mmCIF file of C-alpha atoms and ligand atoms in Angstrom:
data_model
loop_
_atom_site.group_PDB
_atom_site.id
_atom_site.type_symbol
_atom_site.label_atom_id
_atom_site.label_comp_id
_atom_site.label_asym_id
_atom_site.label_seq_id
_atom_site.Cartn_x
_atom_site.Cartn_y
_atom_site.Cartn_z
ATOM 1 C CA MET L 1249 14.233 30.411 35.340
ATOM 2 C CA ASN L 1250 14.010 27.508 37.624
ATOM 3 C CA TRP L 1251 13.304 28.027 41.230
ATOM 4 C CA GLN L 1252 16.776 27.426 42.732
ATOM 5 C CA GLN L 1253 17.474 30.472 40.430
ATOM 6 C CA LEU L 1254 15.205 32.552 41.479
ATOM 7 C CA LYS L 1255 15.733 32.066 45.006
ATOM 8 C CA LYS L 1256 19.482 32.977 44.301
ATOM 9 C CA ILE L 1257 18.100 36.440 42.207
ATOM 10 C CA LEU L 1258 15.791 37.432 45.244
ATOM 11 C CA ALA L 1259 17.982 36.931 47.666
ATOM 12 C CA PHE L 1260 20.707 39.134 46.209
ATOM 13 C CA TYR L 1261 18.040 41.804 45.542
ATOM 14 C CA GLY L 1262 16.827 41.690 48.949
ATOM 15 C CA ARG L 1263 19.985 41.873 50.312
ATOM 16 C CA PHE L 1264 21.635 44.979 48.280
ATOM 17 C CA THR L 1265 18.758 47.060 47.337
ATOM 18 C CA LEU L 1266 18.441 49.489 50.199
ATOM 19 C CA SER L 1267 21.924 49.631 50.488
ATOM 20 C CA PHE L 1268 23.153 50.140 46.794
ATOM 21 C CA THR L 1269 20.704 52.529 46.080
ATOM 22 C CA GLN L 1270 20.455 56.056 46.772
ATOM 23 C CA VAL L 1271 18.737 55.552 49.618
ATOM 24 C CA GLY L 1272 21.543 53.426 51.021
ATOM 25 C CA TYR L 1273 23.923 56.574 49.909
ATOM 26 C CA LEU L 1274 21.879 58.954 51.818
ATOM 27 C CA ALA L 1275 21.355 57.009 54.902
ATOM 28 C CA ARG L 1276 25.319 56.705 55.319
ATOM 29 C CA ARG L 1277 26.036 60.590 53.930
ATOM 30 C CA VAL L 1278 24.289 61.627 57.078
ATOM 31 C CA PHE L 1279 27.665 60.750 58.948
ATOM 32 C CA TRP L 1280 30.245 62.130 56.704
ATOM 33 C CA SER L 1281 31.730 64.852 57.207
ATOM 34 C CA LYS L 1282 32.417 67.248 54.855
ATOM 35 C CA PHE L 1283 35.088 66.927 52.174
ATOM 36 C CA VAL L 1284 36.401 69.490 49.305
ATOM 37 C CA PRO L 1285 38.390 67.437 47.185
ATOM 38 C CA ASP L 1286 42.180 69.414 46.358
ATOM 39 C CA PHE L 1287 43.820 67.961 43.150
ATOM 40 C CA ARG L 1288 45.094 70.316 41.963
ATOM 41 C CA GLY L 1289 48.428 69.776 40.573
ATOM 42 C CA GLN L 1290 47.444 66.314 39.671
ATOM 43 C CA ARG L 1291 47.110 65.039 36.560
ATOM 44 C CA TRP L 1292 44.468 62.206 36.528
ATOM 45 C CA LEU L 1293 43.744 59.318 33.446
ATOM 46 C CA VAL L 1294 39.559 58.231 33.372
ATOM 47 C CA THR L 1295 38.850 55.218 31.391
ATOM 48 C CA GLY L 1296 35.606 55.641 29.563
ATOM 49 C CA GLY L 1297 35.678 59.850 30.566
ATOM 50 C CA SER L 1298 32.913 60.234 28.396
ATOM 51 C CA GLY L 1299 29.621 59.352 29.683
ATOM 52 C CA GLY L 1300 28.052 57.899 33.316
ATOM 53 C CA LEU L 1301 30.833 57.348 35.744
ATOM 54 C CA GLY L 1302 33.587 58.591 34.320
ATOM 55 C CA ARG L 1303 32.237 61.240 33.083
ATOM 56 C CA GLN L 1304 31.789 62.725 36.410
ATOM 57 C CA MET L 1305 34.672 61.640 37.629
ATOM 58 C CA VAL L 1306 36.588 63.959 35.201
ATOM 59 C CA LEU L 1307 34.366 66.594 36.308
ATOM 60 C CA GLU L 1308 35.239 66.374 40.023
ATOM 61 C CA ALA L 1309 39.265 66.205 39.407
ATOM 62 C CA LEU L 1310 38.489 69.125 37.220
ATOM 63 C CA ARG L 1311 36.530 70.846 39.526
ATOM 64 C CA GLY L 1312 39.434 70.081 41.842
ATOM 65 C CA GLY L 1313 42.127 71.598 39.966
ATOM 66 C CA ALA L 1314 43.125 68.794 38.449
ATOM 67 C CA THR L 1315 44.427 68.620 34.797
ATOM 68 C CA VAL L 1316 42.497 64.543 33.023
ATOM 69 C CA VAL L 1317 43.016 63.136 30.215
ATOM 70 C CA ALA L 1318 39.499 61.489 29.404
ATOM 71 C CA ALA L 1319 40.005 58.709 27.199
ATOM 72 C CA ALA L 1320 36.882 57.053 25.730
ATOM 73 C CA ARG L 1321 35.818 55.460 22.429
ATOM 74 C CA SER L 1322 32.810 58.107 20.424
ATOM 75 C CA GLU L 1323 35.067 61.258 19.573
ATOM 76 C CA GLY L 1324 31.308 62.915 19.509
ATOM 77 C CA LYS L 1325 31.191 62.523 23.062
ATOM 78 C CA LEU L 1326 34.423 63.246 23.894
ATOM 79 C CA ALA L 1327 34.283 66.680 21.734
ATOM 80 C CA GLU L 1328 30.487 67.385 23.667
ATOM 81 C CA LEU L 1329 31.976 66.621 27.237
ATOM 82 C CA ARG L 1330 35.108 69.639 25.853
ATOM 83 C CA ALA L 1331 32.340 71.683 24.815
ATOM 84 C CA GLU L 1332 30.680 71.406 28.384
ATOM 85 C CA VAL L 1333 34.220 71.944 30.035
ATOM 86 C CA GLU L 1334 33.901 74.493 28.457
ATOM 87 C CA ALA L 1335 30.807 76.479 28.528
ATOM 88 C CA SER L 1336 31.424 75.509 32.415
ATOM 89 C CA GLY L 1337 34.265 77.308 32.914
ATOM 90 C CA LEU L 1338 36.233 74.573 33.825
ATOM 91 C CA THR L 1339 40.316 74.495 32.321
ATOM 92 C CA GLY L 1340 42.654 71.292 32.435
ATOM 93 C CA LEU L 1341 40.911 69.076 30.477
ATOM 94 C CA ALA L 1342 42.142 66.646 27.697
ATOM 95 C CA THR L 1343 40.489 63.789 25.594
ATOM 96 C CA GLU L 1344 41.564 60.562 23.585
ATOM 97 C CA CYS L 1345 39.863 58.671 21.530
ATOM 98 C CA CYS L 1346 40.710 55.417 22.210
ATOM 99 C CA ASP L 1347 38.453 51.547 21.698
ATOM 100 C CA PHE L 1348 39.418 49.994 25.058
ATOM 101 C CA THR L 1349 37.692 46.502 22.767
ATOM 102 C CA SER L 1350 40.595 46.718 20.701
ATOM 103 C CA THR L 1351 43.692 46.002 22.162
ATOM 104 C CA ALA L 1352 45.675 47.351 19.573
ATOM 105 C CA ASP L 1353 44.193 50.220 19.748
ATOM 106 C CA THR L 1354 44.519 50.199 23.565
ATOM 107 C CA GLU L 1355 48.299 49.753 22.840
ATOM 108 C CA ARG L 1356 48.267 53.060 20.235
ATOM 109 C CA LEU L 1357 46.539 55.112 23.045
ATOM 110 C CA ILE L 1358 49.584 53.864 25.144
ATOM 111 C CA GLU L 1359 52.059 54.742 23.099
ATOM 112 C CA ARG L 1360 50.935 58.376 22.328
ATOM 113 C CA LEU L 1361 50.429 58.860 26.186
ATOM 114 C CA VAL L 1362 54.784 57.650 26.559
ATOM 115 C CA ALA L 1363 55.483 59.668 24.187
ATOM 116 C CA ARG L 1364 54.256 62.424 25.995
ATOM 117 C CA GLY L 1365 56.081 61.342 28.673
ATOM 118 C CA GLN L 1366 53.468 62.822 31.103
ATOM 119 C CA ARG L 1367 53.549 61.243 34.626
ATOM 120 C CA PHE L 1368 49.689 60.306 36.014
ATOM 121 C CA ASP L 1369 48.617 60.898 40.030
ATOM 122 C CA ALA L 1370 45.621 59.174 39.601
ATOM 123 C CA LEU L 1371 43.948 55.942 36.851
ATOM 124 C CA MET L 1372 40.986 55.709 37.459
ATOM 125 C CA ASN L 1373 40.043 52.234 35.344
ATOM 126 C CA ASN L 1374 36.503 52.876 35.313
ATOM 127 C CA VAL L 1375 35.901 51.905 31.376
ATOM 128 C CA GLY L 1376 33.126 48.593 31.444
ATOM 129 C CA VAL L 1377 30.180 47.540 29.918
ATOM 130 C CA LEU L 1378 27.441 44.336 30.093
ATOM 131 C CA ASN L 1379 26.866 43.201 26.618
ATOM 132 C CA ASP L 1380 23.677 41.330 26.948
ATOM 133 C CA ASP L 1381 24.350 39.887 23.151
ATOM 134 C CA LEU L 1382 27.655 38.355 22.069
ATOM 135 C CA ILE L 1383 30.191 40.588 20.293
ATOM 136 C CA VAL L 1384 33.322 39.269 18.605
ATOM 137 C CA THR L 1385 35.353 41.454 18.104
ATOM 138 C CA SER L 1386 38.251 42.331 14.976
ATOM 139 C CA GLU L 1387 40.971 40.738 16.901
ATOM 140 C CA GLY L 1388 38.707 37.761 17.993
ATOM 141 C CA ARG L 1389 38.051 38.448 21.362
ATOM 142 C CA GLU L 1390 34.448 38.840 23.342
ATOM 143 C CA ALA L 1391 33.865 42.258 23.519
ATOM 144 C CA SER L 1392 32.792 43.131 27.204
ATOM 145 C CA PHE L 1393 35.758 40.563 28.970
ATOM 146 C CA VAL L 1394 38.082 43.098 26.834
ATOM 147 C CA SER L 1395 36.707 46.080 27.707
ATOM 148 C CA ASN L 1396 36.173 45.499 31.533
ATOM 149 C CA LEU L 1397 39.423 43.132 32.894
ATOM 150 C CA LEU L 1398 42.274 43.039 29.108
ATOM 151 C CA SER L 1399 42.235 47.074 28.820
ATOM 152 C CA HIS L 1400 42.674 47.697 32.268
ATOM 153 C CA TYR L 1401 45.608 44.887 33.077
ATOM 154 C CA GLN L 1402 47.025 46.247 29.314
ATOM 155 C CA LEU L 1403 46.612 50.054 30.248
ATOM 156 C CA THR L 1404 47.997 49.814 34.100
ATOM 157 C CA GLU L 1405 50.986 47.329 33.349
ATOM 158 C CA ALA L 1406 52.144 49.070 30.352
ATOM 159 C CA LEU L 1407 51.608 52.697 32.370
ATOM 160 C CA VAL L 1408 53.743 51.171 35.096
ATOM 161 C CA ALA L 1409 56.728 49.436 33.363
ATOM 162 C CA LYS L 1410 56.723 53.053 31.258
ATOM 163 C CA GLN L 1411 56.968 54.565 34.869
ATOM 164 C CA LEU L 1412 54.063 57.149 33.802
ATOM 165 C CA ILE L 1413 52.065 55.611 37.428
ATOM 166 C CA GLY L 1414 55.002 55.008 40.348
ATOM 167 C CA ASN L 1415 55.841 56.515 43.698
ATOM 168 C CA GLY L 1416 52.544 58.727 44.854
ATOM 169 C CA SER L 1417 50.224 57.565 41.911
ATOM 170 C CA VAL L 1418 46.684 55.850 42.655
ATOM 171 C CA VAL L 1419 45.022 53.804 40.861
ATOM 172 C CA VAL L 1420 41.319 53.112 41.376
ATOM 173 C CA ASN L 1421 39.335 50.173 40.145
ATOM 174 C CA VAL L 1422 35.711 49.967 39.069
ATOM 175 C CA THR L 1423 34.306 46.938 39.948
ATOM 176 C CA SER L 1424 30.443 46.044 40.869
ATOM 177 C CA GLY L 1425 28.434 44.321 43.564
ATOM 178 C CA GLY L 1426 27.552 41.620 40.350
ATOM 179 C CA GLY L 1427 31.061 40.308 40.896
ATOM 180 C CA TYR L 1428 29.623 39.482 44.384
ATOM 181 C CA ASN L 1429 27.716 36.218 42.932
ATOM 182 C CA VAL L 1430 31.073 34.112 41.281
ATOM 183 C CA PRO L 1431 34.367 32.668 42.164
ATOM 184 C CA LEU L 1432 37.604 33.909 40.780
ATOM 185 C CA MET L 1433 37.199 31.609 37.590
ATOM 186 C CA THR L 1434 39.769 32.577 33.601
ATOM 187 C CA GLY L 1435 37.685 29.610 31.535
ATOM 188 C CA THR L 1436 34.348 31.558 31.961
ATOM 189 C CA MET L 1437 35.668 34.587 30.378
ATOM 190 C CA ASN L 1438 35.960 35.517 26.982
ATOM 191 C CA VAL L 1439 33.345 33.320 26.168
ATOM 192 C CA THR L 1440 33.153 33.836 22.336
ATOM 193 C CA ASP L 1441 30.620 31.005 21.499
ATOM 194 C CA PRO L 1442 27.208 31.997 20.971
ATOM 195 C CA LYS L 1443 25.753 29.081 22.792
ATOM 196 C CA ARG L 1444 27.741 29.183 26.047
ATOM 197 C CA TYR L 1445 27.559 33.598 26.185
ATOM 198 C CA ASN L 1446 25.195 34.944 28.599
ATOM 199 C CA GLY L 1447 25.981 39.000 29.289
ATOM 200 C CA THR L 1448 25.320 39.421 32.935
ATOM 201 C CA VAL L 1449 27.205 36.121 34.300
ATOM 202 C CA ALA L 1450 30.314 37.060 32.205
ATOM 203 C CA TYR L 1451 30.077 40.804 33.537
ATOM 204 C CA GLY L 1452 29.687 39.113 37.302
ATOM 205 C CA PHE L 1453 33.177 36.883 36.567
ATOM 206 C CA HIS L 1454 35.047 40.449 35.065
ATOM 207 C CA LYS L 1455 34.240 42.011 38.102
ATOM 208 C CA ARG L 1456 35.353 39.737 40.566
ATOM 209 C CA ALA L 1457 38.372 39.245 38.144
ATOM 210 C CA GLN L 1458 38.725 42.867 38.806
ATOM 211 C CA MET L 1459 39.029 42.631 42.737
ATOM 212 C CA VAL L 1460 41.611 40.428 42.310
ATOM 213 C CA LEU L 1461 43.659 42.106 40.266
ATOM 214 C CA ASN L 1462 43.474 45.043 42.159
ATOM 215 C CA GLN L 1463 44.977 42.765 44.986
ATOM 216 C CA HIS L 1464 47.524 41.565 42.932
ATOM 217 C CA TRP L 1465 48.405 45.430 42.396
ATOM 218 C CA ARG L 1466 49.109 45.876 45.756
ATOM 219 C CA ASP L 1467 51.038 43.075 46.503
ATOM 220 C CA THR L 1468 53.434 43.497 43.643
ATOM 221 C CA TYR L 1469 53.771 47.113 43.388
ATOM 222 C CA GLY L 1470 52.303 48.687 46.762
ATOM 223 C CA ALA L 1471 56.519 48.847 47.983
ATOM 224 C CA ARG L 1472 56.552 51.374 45.006
ATOM 225 C CA GLY L 1473 54.544 53.420 46.755
ATOM 226 C CA ILE L 1474 51.932 53.139 44.106
ATOM 227 C CA ASP L 1475 47.778 52.820 46.381
ATOM 228 C CA PHE L 1476 45.522 50.804 44.312
ATOM 229 C CA PHE L 1477 42.000 50.377 45.401
ATOM 230 C CA VAL L 1478 38.956 48.921 44.591
ATOM 231 C CA MET L 1479 35.700 50.032 44.014
ATOM 232 C CA HIS L 1480 31.765 49.880 43.301
ATOM 233 C CA PRO L 1481 29.875 52.134 42.830
ATOM 234 C CA GLY L 1482 25.949 50.758 44.324
ATOM 235 C CA TRP L 1483 23.814 50.948 41.610
ATOM 236 C CA ALA L 1484 23.573 54.004 39.252
ATOM 237 C CA ASP L 1485 20.816 55.474 36.481
ATOM 238 C CA THR L 1486 23.836 55.509 34.176
ATOM 239 C CA ALA L 1487 23.438 55.106 29.706
ATOM 240 C CA GLY L 1488 24.818 52.063 30.417
ATOM 241 C CA VAL L 1489 22.253 50.391 32.930
ATOM 242 C CA GLN L 1490 19.838 52.135 30.578
ATOM 243 C CA ARG L 1491 20.600 49.967 27.677
ATOM 244 C CA SER L 1492 21.417 47.166 29.310
ATOM 245 C CA LEU L 1493 19.611 46.355 32.174
ATOM 246 C CA PRO L 1494 16.082 48.354 30.870
ATOM 247 C CA ARG L 1495 13.913 46.223 33.191
ATOM 248 C CA PHE L 1496 15.840 46.860 35.767
ATOM 249 C CA ARG L 1497 16.084 50.553 35.477
ATOM 250 C CA LYS L 1498 12.373 50.454 35.018
ATOM 251 C CA ILE L 1499 11.812 48.989 38.620
ATOM 252 C CA LEU L 1500 14.393 50.967 40.385
ATOM 253 C CA LYS L 1501 14.550 54.040 38.436
ATOM 254 C CA SER L 1502 12.939 56.181 40.953
ATOM 255 C CA ILE L 1503 15.688 55.270 43.960
ATOM 256 C CA LEU L 1504 18.965 54.361 41.294
ATOM 257 C CA ARG L 1505 21.675 56.605 42.299
ATOM 258 C CA ASP L 1506 22.971 59.370 40.782
ATOM 259 C CA ALA L 1507 26.271 59.836 38.462
ATOM 260 C CA GLU L 1508 27.619 61.911 41.478
ATOM 261 C CA SER L 1509 26.908 59.425 44.372
ATOM 262 C CA GLY L 1510 28.278 56.341 42.214
ATOM 263 C CA ALA L 1511 31.234 58.374 41.586
ATOM 264 C CA ASP L 1512 31.718 59.901 45.466
ATOM 265 C CA THR L 1513 33.373 56.792 46.672
ATOM 266 C CA ALA L 1514 36.371 56.979 43.815
ATOM 267 C CA ILE L 1515 36.849 60.473 44.226
ATOM 268 C CA TRP L 1516 36.869 60.351 47.646
ATOM 269 C CA LEU L 1517 39.024 57.187 47.522
ATOM 270 C CA ALA L 1518 41.805 59.699 45.699
ATOM 271 C CA ALA L 1519 41.475 62.321 47.689
ATOM 272 C CA LYS L 1520 42.150 60.186 50.646
ATOM 273 C CA ARG L 1521 43.793 57.207 50.160
ATOM 274 C CA PRO L 1522 43.016 55.398 53.666
ATOM 275 C CA PRO L 1523 44.917 52.906 54.707
ATOM 276 C CA GLN L 1524 42.760 49.398 54.168
ATOM 277 C CA PRO L 1525 43.465 45.906 55.507
ATOM 278 C CA GLU L 1526 45.987 43.169 53.739
ATOM 279 C CA GLU L 1527 43.087 41.175 52.571
ATOM 280 C CA GLU L 1528 41.207 41.471 49.695
ATOM 281 C CA SER L 1529 38.136 43.559 50.164
ATOM 282 C CA VAL L 1530 36.377 45.806 48.370
ATOM 283 C CA TRP L 1531 35.389 49.765 49.044
ATOM 284 C CA PHE L 1532 31.789 50.989 48.976
ATOM 285 C CA ASP L 1533 30.455 54.340 50.316
ATOM 286 C CA ARG L 1534 33.767 55.600 51.799
ATOM 287 C CA ALA L 1535 34.166 52.298 54.086
ATOM 288 C CA VAL L 1536 36.036 49.316 53.111
ATOM 289 C CA ARG L 1537 33.896 45.888 52.850
ATOM 290 C CA THR L 1538 34.068 42.382 52.178
ATOM 291 C CA ALA L 1539 35.086 41.190 49.080
ATOM 292 C CA HIS L 1540 33.126 37.958 49.473
ATOM 293 C CA VAL L 1541 29.970 38.225 50.415
ATOM 294 C CA TYR L 1542 29.326 34.453 49.650
ATOM 295 C CA PRO L 1543 30.998 31.695 50.942
ATOM 296 C CA HIS L 1544 31.064 30.112 48.188
ATOM 297 C CA THR L 1545 33.113 32.332 45.797
ATOM 298 C CA ARG L 1546 36.304 31.776 48.204
ATOM 299 C CA ALA L 1547 36.202 28.017 46.520
ATOM 300 C CA THR L 1548 38.290 28.523 43.241
ATOM 301 C CA ARG L 1549 41.344 26.368 42.073
ATOM 302 C CA GLU L 1550 42.408 30.029 40.714
ATOM 303 C CA THR L 1551 44.863 32.483 42.244
ATOM 304 C CA PRO L 1552 46.080 35.831 41.251
ATOM 305 C CA GLN L 1553 48.990 34.424 39.705
ATOM 306 C CA SER L 1554 46.821 32.141 37.222
ATOM 307 C CA LEU L 1555 44.529 35.197 36.646
ATOM 308 C CA VAL L 1556 47.886 37.371 35.547
ATOM 309 C CA ALA L 1557 49.306 34.797 33.703
ATOM 310 C CA TRP L 1558 46.299 34.114 31.584
ATOM 311 C CA LEU L 1559 45.951 37.783 30.817
ATOM 312 C CA GLU L 1560 49.591 37.746 30.020
ATOM 313 C CA ALA L 1561 49.493 34.874 27.800
ATOM 314 C CA GLU L 1562 45.796 36.655 26.520
ATOM 315 C CA LEU L 1563 48.158 39.582 25.285
ATOM 316 C CA ALA L 1564 50.913 37.703 24.077
ATOM 317 C CA ARG L 1565 48.347 35.706 21.939
ATOM 318 C CA GLY L 1566 47.883 38.994 20.019
ATOM 319 C CA PRO L 1567 45.017 38.603 17.267
ATOM 320 C CA ARG L 1568 43.210 35.778 16.446
HETATM 321 N N1 NAP J 181 26.100 52.338 36.333
HETATM 322 C C1 NAP J 181 25.727 51.547 37.628
HETATM 323 O O1 NAP J 181 25.210 51.321 37.819
HETATM 324 C C2 NAP J 181 27.053 50.783 37.807
HETATM 325 C C3 NAP J 181 26.924 49.727 38.691
HETATM 326 C C4 NAP J 181 27.900 48.904 38.849
HETATM 327 C C5 NAP J 181 29.162 49.295 38.232
HETATM 328 N N2 NAP J 181 29.061 50.189 36.857
HETATM 329 C C6 NAP J 181 30.764 50.203 36.636
HETATM 330 O O2 NAP J 181 31.226 51.338 35.941
HETATM 331 C C7 NAP J 181 31.537 51.714 35.214
HETATM 332 C C8 NAP J 181 31.211 52.821 34.405
HETATM 333 O O3 NAP J 181 29.864 51.891 34.315
HETATM 334 P P1 NAP J 181 28.596 53.285 33.390
HETATM 335 O O4 NAP J 181 27.232 53.122 34.446
HETATM 336 O O5 NAP J 181 28.827 54.839 34.200
HETATM 337 O O6 NAP J 181 28.968 53.296 32.400
HETATM 338 P P2 NAP J 181 28.364 54.412 31.149
HETATM 339 O O7 NAP J 181 26.869 54.780 30.926
HETATM 340 O O8 NAP J 181 28.418 53.302 29.571
HETATM 341 O O9 NAP J 181 29.297 54.668 30.164
HETATM 342 C C9 NAP J 181 30.954 54.051 30.145
HETATM 343 C C10 NAP J 181 31.868 54.951 29.247
HETATM 344 O O10 NAP J 181 32.749 54.523 29.018
HETATM 345 C C11 NAP J 181 32.695 54.513 27.501
HETATM 346 N N3 NAP J 181 33.165 53.389 27.148
HETATM 347 C C12 NAP J 181 32.176 52.255 26.712
HETATM 348 N N4 NAP J 181 32.857 51.167 25.880
HETATM 349 C C13 NAP J 181 33.730 51.142 25.914
HETATM 350 C C14 NAP J 181 35.343 51.155 25.072
HETATM 351 N N5 NAP J 181 34.927 50.052 24.384
HETATM 352 N N6 NAP J 181 35.975 52.049 24.718
HETATM 353 C C15 NAP J 181 36.440 53.119 24.913
HETATM 354 N N7 NAP J 181 35.415 53.897 25.755
HETATM 355 C C16 NAP J 181 34.422 53.287 26.341
HETATM 356 C C17 NAP J 181 31.822 55.594 27.531
HETATM 357 O O11 NAP J 181 32.191 55.993 26.074
HETATM 358 P P3 NAP J 181 31.633 56.270 24.595
HETATM 359 O O12 NAP J 181 29.830 56.150 24.580
HETATM 360 O O13 NAP J 181 32.255 56.857 23.188
HETATM 361 O O14 NAP J 181 32.405 54.039 24.112
HETATM 362 C C18 NAP J 181 31.197 56.294 28.045
HETATM 363 O O15 NAP J 181 32.178 57.489 28.677
HETATM 364 C C19 NAP J 181 31.576 50.708 34.739
HETATM 365 O O16 NAP J 181 33.021 49.971 34.649
HETATM 366 C C20 NAP J 181 30.835 49.652 35.122
HETATM 367 O O17 NAP J 181 30.887 47.969 35.101
HETATM 368 C C21 NAP J 181 28.739 50.393 37.077
#
């Protein structure tokens, strides 16, 4: 690591550590009024719903009276979730096994949902991973790109097209503060060359692209009465963080958020659906924040349209 990189890292952590950890959450919570979400009569779809923040969203939605479809990869973890929900006396959970690194598997999930014909009031595009080591899927794509971005696009577009999301629905996209470091650049995503792959950098680019995609969806589908929000959870101690960022977790463990404070803003947005500014922005701790902390991330030749065209081409291309 050279001096410039070290300076950047120190500046990032100096700026965000208090805010993104439980410290920031507890400090801000003092000023929030009491809020008991009421999701009765609603149907939710939560991707990555068997663990971490997604599991928390599933439980909060069930507690609020919604029926929920939790979609995740491991049937074993989904079975554990079903057992936990049953044991706690909650009802209304259905689960769907889907590997979101596979566009074919996501397509099969979409087909099952369409066959059932049940509309969703809330879609939580939560699934996301940071893979330190390069994983190339059987379809020839970089795995985290597919789970973090392409699957969100594929699923959301299909549900809108099939009118399973429509007037009155809300979509919450879960991004990360890591997206603050980089501009939108399609050329840096779906990197399958081991010499060029850097998991943390790739993750940042996916998370930036999610922010841009959210704005595109607002502009494209807002008139249909669908609300789109993009939020980041701060830093929460989940299995994902334990697996992908062990050193980060070791240092900050005592002050990391729990799943409840990490998922809080997503739940709050789904319940309140607050007005938001026209320009691109990100929600964090129940407030709207800038999408660009650093000026350099505004500097890109790419546009929401070029991102969408690139994602469309990627889906049209099919497996390599
Ligand atoms: N935790 C944080 O501090 C933090 C910070 C910023 C942003 N985020 C974002 O928040 C979201 C949730 O993160 P998390 O920390 O809760 O993650 P996590 O602890 O790793 O949980 C991920 C969930 O997603 C599922 N999942 C992972 N890969 C999948 C795949 N290919 N197909 C289907 N399901 C899959 C997992 O189920 P299986 O085990 O069955 O795969 C699990 O249910 C992500 O988008 C992440 O980028 C988290």
